[in-house]
XYZ file of C-alpha atoms in Angstrom:
613
model
C 0.000 0.000 0.000
C 1.338 3.390 -0.878
C 1.298 6.629 1.079
C 0.537 4.904 4.313
C 1.187 7.037 7.407
C 3.887 4.964 9.124
C 2.622 4.181 11.937
C 0.472 1.460 10.668
C 3.303 0.164 8.602
C 5.057 -2.010 11.212
C 8.340 -3.762 10.556
C 8.144 -7.543 10.729
C 10.483 -8.171 13.622
C 10.490 -10.995 16.110
C 11.217 -8.812 19.096
C 7.840 -7.088 18.739
C 5.938 -10.356 18.862
C 8.030 -13.084 20.421
C 10.558 -11.461 22.702
C 8.052 -9.020 24.156
C 8.248 -8.432 27.872
C 4.452 -8.354 28.030
C 2.959 -11.287 29.930
C -0.419 -9.834 30.850
C -1.769 -8.633 27.508
C -0.636 -11.522 25.317
C -3.461 -13.370 23.543
C -1.442 -15.664 21.300
C 0.882 -18.642 21.629
C 3.849 -19.458 19.423
C 3.529 -23.180 18.883
C 5.889 -24.013 16.006
C 8.540 -22.174 13.999
C 9.355 -22.695 10.279
C 12.703 -24.407 9.751
C 14.942 -26.169 7.291
C 18.373 -27.712 7.621
C 19.917 -26.696 4.293
C 19.155 -23.778 1.994
C 17.946 -25.993 -0.828
C 15.362 -27.708 1.411
C 11.704 -26.789 1.550
C 10.284 -25.461 4.821
C 8.971 -27.639 7.612
C 7.795 -26.868 11.169
C 9.941 -27.262 14.271
C 8.654 -28.282 17.708
C 10.044 -26.779 20.944
C 12.012 -29.958 21.651
C 13.984 -29.498 18.416
C 12.238 -32.275 16.486
C 10.184 -31.702 13.304
C 6.400 -31.687 13.316
C 6.748 -32.067 9.537
C 9.611 -31.339 7.182
C 10.449 -30.344 3.603
C 6.830 -29.320 2.861
C 6.606 -25.718 1.566
C 8.639 -23.902 -1.055
C 6.941 -20.609 -0.157
C 7.685 -18.754 3.082
C 5.602 -19.896 6.082
C 4.791 -17.777 9.104
C 5.176 -19.047 12.648
C 2.254 -21.070 13.977
C 0.034 -19.079 16.330
C -3.005 -20.667 17.954
C -2.923 -23.568 15.489
C -2.823 -21.478 12.293
C -0.091 -20.263 9.927
C 0.247 -18.692 6.478
C 2.424 -19.539 3.488
C 3.417 -16.821 1.012
C 4.536 -17.673 -2.526
C 4.326 -16.166 -6.017
C 0.579 -16.920 -6.182
C -0.292 -15.116 -2.966
C -0.986 -16.082 0.644
C -2.582 -19.340 1.789
C -3.790 -20.163 5.312
C -3.275 -23.565 6.951
C -4.125 -25.358 10.161
C -1.149 -27.068 11.696
C -0.618 -30.800 12.114
C 1.698 -33.563 11.001
C -0.048 -33.062 7.676
C -0.948 -29.342 7.404
C -4.347 -28.644 5.843
C -5.398 -25.544 3.907
C -8.369 -23.751 5.414
C -11.342 -23.893 3.073
C -11.392 -21.177 0.408
C -8.225 -19.548 1.825
C -5.626 -20.226 -0.855
C -3.845 -17.615 -3.027
C -5.197 -14.688 -1.018
C -3.896 -11.151 -1.179
C -3.330 -11.007 2.580
C -4.079 -12.876 5.810
C -3.501 -12.264 9.501
C -3.190 -14.118 12.799
C -5.694 -16.327 14.599
C -6.864 -14.378 17.670
C -10.237 -14.083 19.410
C -11.235 -17.181 17.417
C -11.072 -15.483 14.004
C -8.576 -14.675 11.242
C -8.648 -11.570 9.002
C -8.211 -12.420 5.304
C -8.434 -10.563 1.996
C -9.223 -12.126 -1.346
C -7.832 -10.231 -4.318
C -10.059 -7.291 -5.185
C -12.369 -7.807 -2.187
C -13.000 -6.252 1.216
C -11.463 -7.524 4.458
C -13.378 -10.377 6.047
C -12.944 -12.494 9.181
C -13.264 -16.278 9.172
C -13.103 -19.019 11.775
C -10.661 -21.928 11.720
C -13.007 -23.886 9.431
C -13.096 -21.116 6.812
C -16.626 -20.005 7.718
C -17.106 -16.266 7.257
C -18.008 -14.489 10.505
C -18.250 -10.915 9.184
C -16.996 -8.545 6.459
C -15.759 -5.015 7.142
C -18.162 -2.771 5.250
C -17.652 0.987 4.780
C -17.923 3.101 7.915
C -19.801 6.354 7.219
C -19.192 5.809 3.489
C -15.434 5.322 3.980
C -13.857 1.972 3.117
C -11.950 0.128 5.823
C -8.739 -0.612 3.928
C -6.461 -2.002 6.620
C -6.603 -3.808 9.970
C -4.010 -4.985 12.461
C -3.231 -8.656 11.958
C -4.665 -9.564 15.364
C -6.778 -8.260 18.220
C -5.312 -6.438 21.198
C -7.414 -7.015 24.319
C -10.408 -7.738 22.101
C -9.912 -4.764 19.742
C -8.300 -4.483 16.306
C -6.908 -1.303 14.794
C -8.473 -0.152 11.507
C -7.542 2.433 8.870
C -10.129 3.938 6.530
C -9.749 5.302 3.002
C -9.417 8.763 4.581
C -6.294 7.555 6.412
C -8.141 7.829 9.724
C -7.608 5.263 12.487
C -10.027 3.668 14.938
C -10.849 0.308 16.543
C -13.322 -2.549 16.012
C -14.333 -5.345 18.373
C -14.207 -9.058 17.604
C -17.686 -8.879 16.053
C -16.578 -6.321 13.468
C -18.391 -3.388 15.102
C -16.631 -0.013 15.191
C -16.293 0.813 18.892
C -13.822 3.706 18.631
C -14.543 6.016 15.726
C -11.802 6.265 13.060
C -10.929 9.912 13.666
C -7.245 9.700 14.560
C -4.336 10.541 12.268
C -2.363 7.476 13.343
C -1.574 5.147 16.218
C 1.389 4.998 18.554
C 0.825 2.125 21.025
C -1.666 -0.767 20.754
C -4.070 -1.534 23.593
C -2.507 -3.011 26.711
C -3.896 -2.952 30.255
C -6.925 -1.076 28.968
C -5.240 1.868 27.220
C -3.703 2.738 23.844
C -1.948 5.802 22.467
C -3.198 7.450 19.274
C -1.979 10.359 17.160
C -4.355 13.292 16.945
C -4.153 16.136 14.452
C -4.568 19.588 15.968
C -3.294 23.162 15.657
C -0.910 25.189 17.758
C -1.475 28.750 18.968
C -0.300 30.118 15.632
C -2.773 27.960 13.709
C -0.160 25.547 12.342
C -1.058 21.861 12.214
C 0.702 19.435 14.525
C 0.248 15.942 15.925
C -0.176 15.106 19.595
C -0.145 11.720 21.350
C -3.310 11.020 23.343
C -4.029 8.129 25.708
C -7.460 6.549 25.188
C -9.328 3.818 27.033
C -11.378 1.058 25.420
C -14.499 3.226 25.322
C -12.609 5.821 23.269
C -12.391 8.331 26.103
C -9.237 10.444 26.006
C -7.584 10.168 29.409
C -4.524 12.333 28.865
C -1.994 13.573 26.344
C 1.770 13.251 26.205
C 3.936 16.338 26.160
C 5.656 17.028 22.851
C 9.057 15.955 24.187
C 7.798 12.551 25.414
C 8.581 9.322 23.542
C 7.440 5.838 24.611
C 10.262 3.279 24.970
C 8.313 0.049 25.590
C 5.247 -0.188 23.296
C 2.742 -1.171 25.982
C 1.392 -0.135 29.362
C 3.603 -2.275 31.604
C 2.731 -3.278 35.140
C 4.619 -0.133 36.193
C 3.077 2.168 33.581
C 4.318 3.648 30.325
C 8.118 3.846 30.127
C 9.063 7.037 28.289
C 11.742 9.649 27.771
C 11.107 13.354 28.225
C 13.181 16.491 27.767
C 14.602 17.963 24.582
C 18.176 18.745 25.671
C 18.912 16.119 28.325
C 16.294 13.388 27.971
C 15.232 11.646 31.169
C 13.585 8.217 31.447
C 10.291 8.372 33.361
C 7.194 6.360 34.205
C 3.780 7.678 33.152
C 0.357 6.696 34.458
C -2.747 6.323 32.293
C -3.303 10.074 32.332
C 0.263 10.762 31.148
C 1.311 12.068 34.567
C 4.906 11.387 35.607
C 4.975 8.948 38.524
C 8.736 8.336 38.638
C 11.992 9.742 37.276
C 14.804 7.234 36.865
C 18.408 8.146 37.734
C 20.157 10.339 35.150
C 22.533 7.494 34.247
C 19.533 5.540 32.887
C 19.149 6.480 29.229
C 16.995 3.625 27.946
C 14.879 0.827 29.454
C 13.969 -2.305 27.464
C 12.337 -4.471 30.161
C 10.626 -3.683 33.442
C 8.555 -5.689 35.920
C 7.611 -5.543 39.593
C 11.146 -6.458 40.702
C 13.757 -5.165 38.241
C 14.424 -3.166 35.112
C 17.078 -3.622 32.416
C 18.616 -0.334 31.327
C 21.292 1.226 29.108
C 23.614 3.968 30.373
C 25.294 6.956 28.697
C 28.100 4.759 27.363
C 25.661 2.345 25.717
C 26.291 -0.465 28.227
C 23.487 -2.509 29.776
C 22.850 -3.283 33.445
C 20.098 -4.309 35.880
C 18.609 -2.318 38.768
C 15.880 -3.164 41.232
C 12.879 -0.870 41.411
C 14.486 1.129 44.200
C 17.172 2.000 41.626
C 19.806 -0.058 43.438
C 22.394 -1.747 41.222
C 22.048 -5.519 40.848
C 24.216 -5.929 37.743
C 26.591 -3.133 36.857
C 26.128 -1.620 33.383
C 28.957 -3.356 31.557
C 27.301 -5.668 29.005
C 26.599 -5.145 25.310
C 23.083 -6.563 25.780
C 20.922 -8.242 28.438
C 17.638 -10.183 28.144
C 15.539 -11.856 30.839
C 15.289 -15.632 31.019
C 13.451 -17.227 33.956
C 13.623 -17.247 37.744
C 15.924 -14.262 38.025
C 18.414 -15.333 35.351
C 19.519 -13.430 32.262
C 21.476 -13.910 29.056
C 24.083 -11.177 28.574
C 26.646 -10.375 25.888
C 30.166 -9.718 27.165
C 31.801 -9.009 23.802
C 31.189 -9.731 20.128
C 31.778 -13.481 20.471
C 30.923 -14.287 24.086
C 27.580 -14.640 25.857
C 26.900 -15.650 29.441
C 23.958 -16.685 31.575
C 24.004 -14.732 34.848
C 21.794 -14.325 37.906
C 20.775 -11.036 39.500
C 23.987 -11.045 41.568
C 25.998 -11.087 38.340
C 27.240 -14.598 39.058
C 28.105 -16.414 35.819
C 26.117 -19.651 35.475
C 27.193 -20.587 31.960
C 29.538 -19.186 29.284
C 29.166 -19.551 25.530
C 31.635 -19.156 22.684
C 31.058 -18.614 18.974
C 27.530 -17.167 19.016
C 26.853 -13.806 17.428
C 23.313 -13.289 18.803
C 21.158 -14.790 21.566
C 17.536 -14.106 22.502
C 14.836 -15.717 24.627
C 11.595 -17.147 23.197
C 9.265 -17.073 26.175
C 6.581 -19.363 24.699
C 9.151 -22.103 24.270
C 11.146 -21.202 27.393
C 14.120 -21.441 25.059
C 17.222 -19.440 24.160
C 17.608 -19.083 20.393
C 21.296 -18.681 19.529
C 22.707 -17.628 16.170
C 26.086 -19.181 15.413
C 28.931 -18.441 13.008
C 27.576 -20.988 10.534
C 24.618 -18.646 9.991
C 22.291 -21.115 11.665
C 20.287 -21.244 14.885
C 20.625 -23.534 17.877
C 18.109 -24.175 20.677
C 19.356 -23.889 24.269
C 17.418 -24.265 27.526
C 17.620 -21.609 30.294
C 20.319 -23.653 32.068
C 22.552 -23.311 29.036
C 22.177 -26.869 27.757
C 21.633 -27.723 24.095
C 18.088 -28.934 23.453
C 19.173 -30.535 20.174
C 22.532 -31.018 18.493
C 20.973 -30.005 15.183
C 21.542 -26.571 13.630
C 18.633 -24.909 11.853
C 17.694 -22.219 9.386
C 14.658 -20.652 11.076
C 11.938 -18.348 9.748
C 10.325 -15.804 12.035
C 7.826 -14.125 9.707
C 4.519 -12.959 11.167
C 1.996 -10.706 9.389
C 1.630 -7.349 11.130
C -1.333 -5.947 9.193
C -3.904 -7.024 6.624
C -4.625 -4.709 3.691
C -7.368 -4.786 1.060
C -6.939 -3.768 -2.582
C -10.716 -3.398 -3.013
C -11.468 -0.216 -4.932
C -14.957 1.278 -4.656
C -15.346 3.248 -7.882
C -18.914 4.324 -7.055
C -17.877 5.778 -3.696
C -15.007 7.744 -5.245
C -17.297 9.044 -8.013
C -19.721 10.325 -5.377
C -16.888 11.899 -3.383
C -15.642 13.754 -6.475
C -19.062 14.877 -7.705
C -19.940 16.167 -4.223
C -17.022 18.626 -4.443
C -18.750 20.293 -7.437
C -21.381 22.599 -5.952
C -22.742 25.443 -8.097
C -19.720 27.495 -9.246
C -17.377 25.909 -6.713
C -14.959 22.970 -6.509
C -14.101 22.370 -2.875
C -13.266 25.809 -1.453
C -12.384 27.388 -4.828
C -15.010 29.391 -6.685
C -15.204 30.668 -10.254
C -14.656 34.427 -10.449
C -12.860 34.852 -7.115
C -9.416 36.420 -6.808
C -6.491 34.010 -6.659
C -5.234 35.741 -3.526
C -8.515 35.047 -1.704
C -7.945 31.317 -1.423
C -4.132 31.385 -1.345
C -3.219 33.694 1.537
C -0.039 31.716 2.219
C 1.869 32.537 -0.951
C 4.690 30.111 -0.233
C 2.529 26.972 -0.295
C 1.323 26.654 -3.907
C 3.752 26.228 -6.730
C 3.844 27.116 -10.405
C 5.981 28.814 -13.033
C 6.738 32.419 -13.785
C 4.083 34.277 -15.804
C 1.540 31.573 -16.566
C -2.226 31.220 -16.473
C -2.399 28.051 -14.358
C -1.585 27.284 -10.761
C -1.480 23.910 -9.002
C -3.086 23.990 -5.574
C -2.380 21.450 -2.872
C -5.443 19.416 -1.950
C -5.695 20.722 1.619
C -5.599 24.315 0.331
C -8.656 23.637 -1.795
C -10.522 21.803 0.973
C -10.253 18.459 -0.835
C -9.157 15.255 0.881
C -7.133 12.536 -0.847
C -7.345 8.875 0.109
C -4.818 6.091 0.247
C -5.796 4.600 -3.123
C -6.244 7.922 -4.901
C -4.975 11.480 -4.796
C -6.810 14.624 -5.852
C -5.128 17.855 -6.908
C -6.591 21.106 -8.156
C -5.367 23.163 -11.098
C -6.685 26.718 -11.301
C -6.989 28.557 -14.640
C -6.833 32.340 -14.378
C -7.847 35.146 -16.735
C -4.417 36.855 -16.467
C -0.851 35.603 -15.952
C 0.305 34.869 -12.405
C 3.549 36.683 -11.571
C 6.036 34.525 -9.652
C 8.406 36.875 -7.813
C 12.006 36.393 -6.633
C 12.727 33.520 -8.990
C 16.333 32.331 -8.954
C 18.439 29.350 -9.965
C 21.351 27.899 -8.010
C 23.851 25.305 -9.177
C 25.299 22.477 -7.086
C 27.680 19.928 -8.582
C 26.511 20.846 -12.066
C 22.779 20.515 -11.305
C 20.377 23.446 -11.473
C 17.841 24.004 -8.694
C 14.975 26.475 -9.097
C 13.638 28.492 -6.182
C 10.551 30.656 -5.788
C 10.937 32.860 -2.745
C 8.190 35.047 -1.366
C 5.856 34.225 -4.264
C 3.413 37.012 -5.047
C 0.249 36.806 -7.155
C -1.287 39.409 -9.372
C -4.259 40.608 -7.326
C -6.254 41.139 -10.515
C -6.043 37.467 -11.507
C -9.454 35.798 -11.306
C -10.380 32.116 -11.407
C -12.007 31.292 -14.746
C -11.602 27.512 -14.666
C -10.973 24.758 -12.109
C -9.671 21.267 -12.830
C -9.756 18.398 -10.350
C -7.085 15.853 -11.291
C -7.629 12.267 -10.092
C -4.585 9.993 -9.794
C -5.318 6.369 -8.860
C -2.852 4.346 -6.816
C -4.439 0.976 -7.447
C -3.944 -2.065 -9.597
C -5.782 -2.109 -12.930
C -5.705 1.688 -13.110
C -6.850 1.785 -16.724
C -10.101 -0.127 -16.180
C -10.745 1.748 -12.910
C -10.360 5.110 -14.656
C -12.805 4.069 -17.358
C -15.305 2.847 -14.767
C -14.812 6.027 -12.746
C -15.537 8.140 -15.811
C -18.832 6.317 -16.390
C -19.795 6.568 -12.701
C -19.115 10.328 -12.691
C -21.348 10.745 -15.699
C -24.212 9.059 -13.856
C -23.623 11.154 -10.714
C -23.667 14.479 -12.575
C -26.679 13.486 -14.661
C -28.580 12.760 -11.438
C -27.886 16.389 -10.447
C -29.563 17.762 -13.574
C -26.618 18.043 -15.989
C -27.231 17.223 -19.642
C -24.590 15.078 -21.318
C -22.855 15.379 -24.669
C -20.447 12.540 -25.451
C -17.077 13.743 -26.754
C -15.334 10.410 -27.111
C -15.238 6.869 -25.784
C -14.680 7.932 -22.167
C -14.955 11.739 -22.440
C -18.100 13.796 -22.126
C -19.343 17.302 -21.464
C -22.114 18.127 -19.012
C -24.035 21.390 -19.214
C -26.244 23.160 -16.692
C -27.146 26.821 -17.069
C -24.085 28.858 -18.100
C -21.505 26.379 -16.793
C -20.053 23.125 -18.040
C -18.285 20.181 -16.459
C -15.933 18.262 -18.734
C -14.711 14.780 -17.790
C -11.822 13.192 -19.679
C -9.037 10.673 -19.071
C -5.561 11.931 -19.939
C -2.200 10.367 -20.606
C -0.584 9.117 -17.423
C -3.539 7.141 -16.014
C -5.312 10.227 -14.712
C -8.850 11.457 -14.939
C -9.489 15.192 -15.164
C -12.745 16.917 -14.256
C -13.074 20.575 -15.380
C -15.518 23.238 -14.215
C -15.884 26.499 -16.148
C -18.353 28.784 -17.834
C -19.360 27.875 -21.363
C -17.514 30.871 -22.828
C -14.176 29.658 -21.399
C -14.087 26.232 -23.026
C -11.585 27.469 -25.635
C -8.810 27.457 -23.036
C -8.738 23.641 -23.034
C -7.492 21.176 -25.579
C -10.214 19.488 -27.561
C -11.694 16.469 -25.797
C -10.915 14.228 -28.763
C -7.251 15.244 -28.591
C -7.066 14.499 -24.853
C -8.724 11.130 -25.257
C -6.472 10.325 -28.199
C -3.462 10.925 -25.941
C -5.001 8.681 -23.316
C -5.735 5.819 -25.692
C -2.262 6.085 -27.235
C -0.681 5.956 -23.781
C -2.862 2.980 -22.885
C -1.760 1.143 -26.046
C 1.914 1.936 -25.389
C 1.529 0.628 -21.852
C -0.001 -2.641 -23.065
C 2.734 -3.037 -25.704
C 5.460 -2.294 -23.163
C 4.009 -4.905 -20.834
C 3.878 -7.496 -23.631
C 7.434 -6.679 -24.736
C 8.692 -6.812 -21.155
C 7.108 -10.202 -20.553
C 8.538 -11.546 -23.828
C 11.961 -10.149 -22.990
C 11.782 -11.569 -19.469
C 10.702 -14.967 -20.818
C 13.519 -15.036 -23.380
C 16.095 -14.037 -20.776
C 14.878 -16.771 -18.443
C 15.004 -19.340 -21.254
C 18.590 -18.385 -22.120
C 19.591 -18.458 -18.474
C 18.080 -21.911 -17.993
C 19.953 -23.190 -21.040
C 23.391 -22.076 -19.852
C 23.214 -22.453 -16.083
C 21.519 -24.484 -13.394
C 18.605 -22.680 -11.722
C 19.440 -20.800 -8.539
C 16.828 -20.722 -5.799
C 16.032 -17.265 -4.557
C 16.056 -17.237 -0.762
C 12.944 -15.823 0.906
C 13.454 -12.730 2.999
C 13.562 -13.791 6.616
C 13.203 -11.610 9.684
C 15.750 -12.048 12.440
C 14.739 -12.332 16.090
C 17.295 -9.609 16.745
C 16.101 -6.956 14.264
C 15.250 -4.127 16.629
């Protein structure tokens, strides 16, 4: 998905899911992990005792098994399986676009070109996520957090649904920051400062959607959950200090200044990093248990820890810093709580399984896969909804906030925001300036036609390393310039753009006709709609765009003929199809030649490491 705000785009890293210090909010169990012995093998599933549940089964990349279910991703898409000595595909869940994790008894899946739906372990559909207040739900978190799943709408607004598919927290937030844990989550809210400039603040909400508090601008959360001690955060711009926050974002504790980062905390101890980047352990009275001298530390069980002394040496220690076991020749070690197992990465680029006492569980060395889906996204594109959204911006002589006949300076008070070229009759306006909202699968921009040239002041060119850069400083507009035409440009960010543009054109025609416009066809997908002394012209253009023009009838001469615009579009469409055909032929020929002169080389799937922080 393109243009996603971040925040929903989570990296696939084991530490977020497996090595989490959360024990209270966890609603999943890691049962088996994908493995193979050699690179050329297919994937099987490994049991906690180091023996295979099944082996050499899947060429595609499997996920870990959570609550009896896993996915396999290959060139055809994503398929969902139930685990067993002979894994079975869940009914009607093969070659999907996307699939999530089994939690709360259901799994989110997306078939290609369809909306997100939830199924049970037998493949029976439980519910489908329909539009909320006419806005498509395009993305969900891969699992539920304390009974709630995060959603993102086509307006790029975020909210929460329950395990029945009902929206319980309205999608009104600009993003999310921390999932629900111990009854609270942190969301990003768009607001304005005292000077009227937009900014984002972090607000704490409960499961009813009530905002309980907001974080100060200089606060950043270190552990992405509400721990049994509260939120662990840093605050302060110059000299950041690690603090604890309650559910109203009030500071309940300040840690010693030597503590610069905390990765784990519970009722007894916390693991911290100091100014020099070394890790140690304190009790909750801030008394030193293990001096900060290690390169890393992770909790094991019963007051023991695995710590890294240098690049090639790890040790198991207790909270008195007594060494229980030493290891050589491992480059990384982490603890998988569900298996009560240390996973060690050796210099052969393979993993070994070790129990908390430091003993090998198996003498075998493995290639392990730690992939887990973090979100589920739909590629469903509702042409009718977008057509209605666009047509609703056209009211009388207005498109969004821009009106025919008004002065350019009236709707562009901030002269530095729009852009254009010196002495021209058109000006591109950012969507927000024209009161028009873009979605994730489409973007809308406004081009204003004026009756006199727009003067761009203080134009200059600078050269760096032989490249020219143009600058427009303190742009000024001719106050006599009036709007005589408005164009809304629609750019789709979806698959099958060509067919979607053609369908969108037809849907717009129907929408405008229902508002009393009379249609004159100007080409296969172009038409002109008239009502009183104004016209609306709809036409696809080269570049997979659709343009919708509003102007008075007398100003139509400023535009290219509709037949010329459509001709460009159809030519571009034909070139695209030819390029695709030529590319596929070229690719096929190259593959055939390669197969004739060399043995095939298997491309390794991308695997996440349990140590990718």
